[in-house]
Amino acid sequence: MLYVTRNGVKELTLNMSNNTSYKLPFYIFNCPTLTRLKLFNCVFKPPTSFLGFPNLITLYLSKVTFVLASEFFVIKAPLFTNLTLKYCDGIQHLKIVSSQLLSLIVCESHYLELNCFTNCKKLKRLGLVGKVVDSVKYVERSTLEQLLLRLPSLEVLQLDSYFLELLSANTVPKGLPFTLDCVRKLTLSVDFGKLGQTSCALQLIDCSPNLSNLEIRIRKAITTSNNADAVLKYVDTPVCLDRPLNKLKHAVICSFMGSKEELLFIKLLFARTPSLVRMNIKQNRAFDSTEERNITTELMRFPRASPKAELFYFPCVS
């Protein structure tokens, strides 16, 4: 490792098979030729002399723990375009200095701090995935709103149900303070048993006029009948999606469970998508023959704004 870092290595992956966390060697931080760095299951503690990665383009970190050496970890990378953080700890201390960042994916990481990304105005892809553990005081609704407001070039957006809940503040939001004019692909994890998440998902779809690909990942709901009634009433109201999605061509519904809320949502999509070409519905559980026949019959009867729209239904494979 010492040899390659001193002899012009550009792409480096460290993935120890024994799954034991190790401290990242100091000479990794002193390697100016790196353009692509992937690290797994290590402790990230740069030396005080660390000045950044002058040629780094892609940084992928999985199960990495940041150990504080000073007040913040400042990673200066003027060419930096892609950052992925999965299952990382201590990222509240991370400060990225790069105006060129194009892709940011954060998955199941502790203490997410979004403030350090609000100046990354060139972001084209943003993914905030999974439960963000112990992060209530770090991720606030206003911060997330400000981040989305400052991303005029965003083309791909993925938000988990945690962030929908955050944006909705557990109620039906009175309109979102931003539009996603450049978003072409939107992926949302939604618990249709919760009114806040359902309404927020619909408003995100509604404020994406150029959306061409939509994926909805249904989260298992544990709700009361009152919540279910409120969601049904809301989704059955035309104003919840009051304009057609003229550019939407492909839609995917994952983990479909056949609830009334899900069926109403699908019915609404069919009615508001005049350019729809294909909708895939992927079943989450095995239905009995009668239930499956009733659901598929109802799906096929939904009116479609697009004469070209095809429905593909994928039963659960046990």
PDB file of N, CA and C in Angstrom, residues 126-129 144 148 157-164 167 186-190 204:
ATOM      1  N   LEU A 126     -29.220  13.612  -5.904  1.00  0.00           N
ATOM      2  CA  LEU A 126     -29.258  13.643  -4.447  1.00  0.00           C
ATOM      3  C   LEU A 126     -30.084  12.468  -3.941  1.00  0.00           C
ATOM      4  N   GLY A 127     -29.483  11.659  -3.069  1.00  0.00           N
ATOM      5  CA  GLY A 127     -30.186  10.542  -2.467  1.00  0.00           C
ATOM      6  C   GLY A 127     -30.022  10.555  -0.962  1.00  0.00           C
ATOM      7  N   LEU A 128     -31.124  10.665  -0.234  1.00  0.00           N
ATOM      8  CA  LEU A 128     -31.121  10.614   1.230  1.00  0.00           C
ATOM      9  C   LEU A 128     -31.972   9.408   1.607  1.00  0.00           C
ATOM     10  N   VAL A 129     -31.292   8.345   2.036  1.00  0.00           N
ATOM     11  CA  VAL A 129     -31.922   7.027   2.105  1.00  0.00           C
ATOM     12  C   VAL A 129     -31.803   6.454   3.508  1.00  0.00           C
ATOM     13  N   LEU A 144     -33.441  21.127   5.117  1.00  0.00           N
ATOM     14  CA  LEU A 144     -33.730  20.320   3.934  1.00  0.00           C
ATOM     15  C   LEU A 144     -34.425  21.156   2.867  1.00  0.00           C
ATOM     16  N   LEU A 148     -32.911  21.893  -0.980  1.00  0.00           N
ATOM     17  CA  LEU A 148     -33.638  21.645  -2.214  1.00  0.00           C
ATOM     18  C   LEU A 148     -33.908  22.933  -2.984  1.00  0.00           C
ATOM     19  N   LEU A 157     -33.631  12.694  -7.780  1.00  0.00           N
ATOM     20  CA  LEU A 157     -33.855  12.885  -6.346  1.00  0.00           C
ATOM     21  C   LEU A 157     -34.451  11.624  -5.750  1.00  0.00           C
ATOM     22  N   GLN A 158     -33.840  11.177  -4.649  1.00  0.00           N
ATOM     23  CA  GLN A 158     -34.371  10.032  -3.905  1.00  0.00           C
ATOM     24  C   GLN A 158     -34.489  10.421  -2.439  1.00  0.00           C
ATOM     25  N   LEU A 159     -35.696  10.273  -1.890  1.00  0.00           N
ATOM     26  CA  LEU A 159     -35.938  10.597  -0.494  1.00  0.00           C
ATOM     27  C   LEU A 159     -36.649   9.440   0.189  1.00  0.00           C
ATOM     28  N   ASP A 160     -36.169   9.077   1.371  1.00  0.00           N
ATOM     29  CA  ASP A 160     -36.826   8.040   2.146  1.00  0.00           C
ATOM     30  C   ASP A 160     -37.960   8.645   2.962  1.00  0.00           C
ATOM     31  N   SER A 161     -38.758   7.773   3.556  1.00  0.00           N
ATOM     32  CA  SER A 161     -39.948   8.216   4.284  1.00  0.00           C
ATOM     33  C   SER A 161     -39.593   9.143   5.446  1.00  0.00           C
ATOM     34  N   TYR A 162     -38.413   8.962   6.032  1.00  0.00           N
ATOM     35  CA  TYR A 162     -37.974   9.836   7.128  1.00  0.00           C
ATOM     36  C   TYR A 162     -37.978  11.294   6.675  1.00  0.00           C
ATOM     37  N   PHE A 163     -37.483  11.540   5.474  1.00  0.00           N
ATOM     38  CA  PHE A 163     -37.359  12.905   4.984  1.00  0.00           C
ATOM     39  C   PHE A 163     -38.700  13.454   4.502  1.00  0.00           C
ATOM     40  N   LEU A 164     -39.588  12.584   4.030  1.00  0.00           N
ATOM     41  CA  LEU A 164     -40.946  13.029   3.718  1.00  0.00           C
ATOM     42  C   LEU A 164     -41.652  13.467   4.991  1.00  0.00           C
ATOM     43  N   LEU A 167     -40.298  16.898   5.940  1.00  0.00           N
ATOM     44  CA  LEU A 167     -40.832  17.996   5.130  1.00  0.00           C
ATOM     45  C   LEU A 167     -42.291  18.286   5.443  1.00  0.00           C
ATOM     46  N   LEU A 186     -37.595  10.656  -9.967  1.00  0.00           N
ATOM     47  CA  LEU A 186     -37.933  10.851  -8.559  1.00  0.00           C
ATOM     48  C   LEU A 186     -38.233   9.499  -7.926  1.00  0.00           C
ATOM     49  N   THR A 187     -37.527   9.192  -6.831  1.00  0.00           N
ATOM     50  CA  THR A 187     -37.744   7.946  -6.095  1.00  0.00           C
ATOM     51  C   THR A 187     -38.116   8.301  -4.659  1.00  0.00           C
ATOM     52  N   LEU A 188     -39.276   7.824  -4.215  1.00  0.00           N
ATOM     53  CA  LEU A 188     -39.772   8.152  -2.882  1.00  0.00           C
ATOM     54  C   LEU A 188     -40.200   6.890  -2.153  1.00  0.00           C
ATOM     55  N   SER A 189     -39.821   6.787  -0.877  1.00  0.00           N
ATOM     56  CA  SER A 189     -40.326   5.722  -0.009  1.00  0.00           C
ATOM     57  C   SER A 189     -41.464   6.316   0.812  1.00  0.00           C
ATOM     58  N   VAL A 190     -42.641   5.704   0.712  1.00  0.00           N
ATOM     59  CA  VAL A 190     -43.842   6.312   1.290  1.00  0.00           C
ATOM     60  C   VAL A 190     -44.607   5.306   2.130  1.00  0.00           C
ATOM     61  N   LEU A 204     -44.325  16.715  -3.918  1.00  0.00           N
ATOM     62  CA  LEU A 204     -43.034  16.621  -4.600  1.00  0.00           C
ATOM     63  C   LEU A 204     -43.231  16.229  -6.069  1.00  0.00           C
TER      64      LEU A 204
END
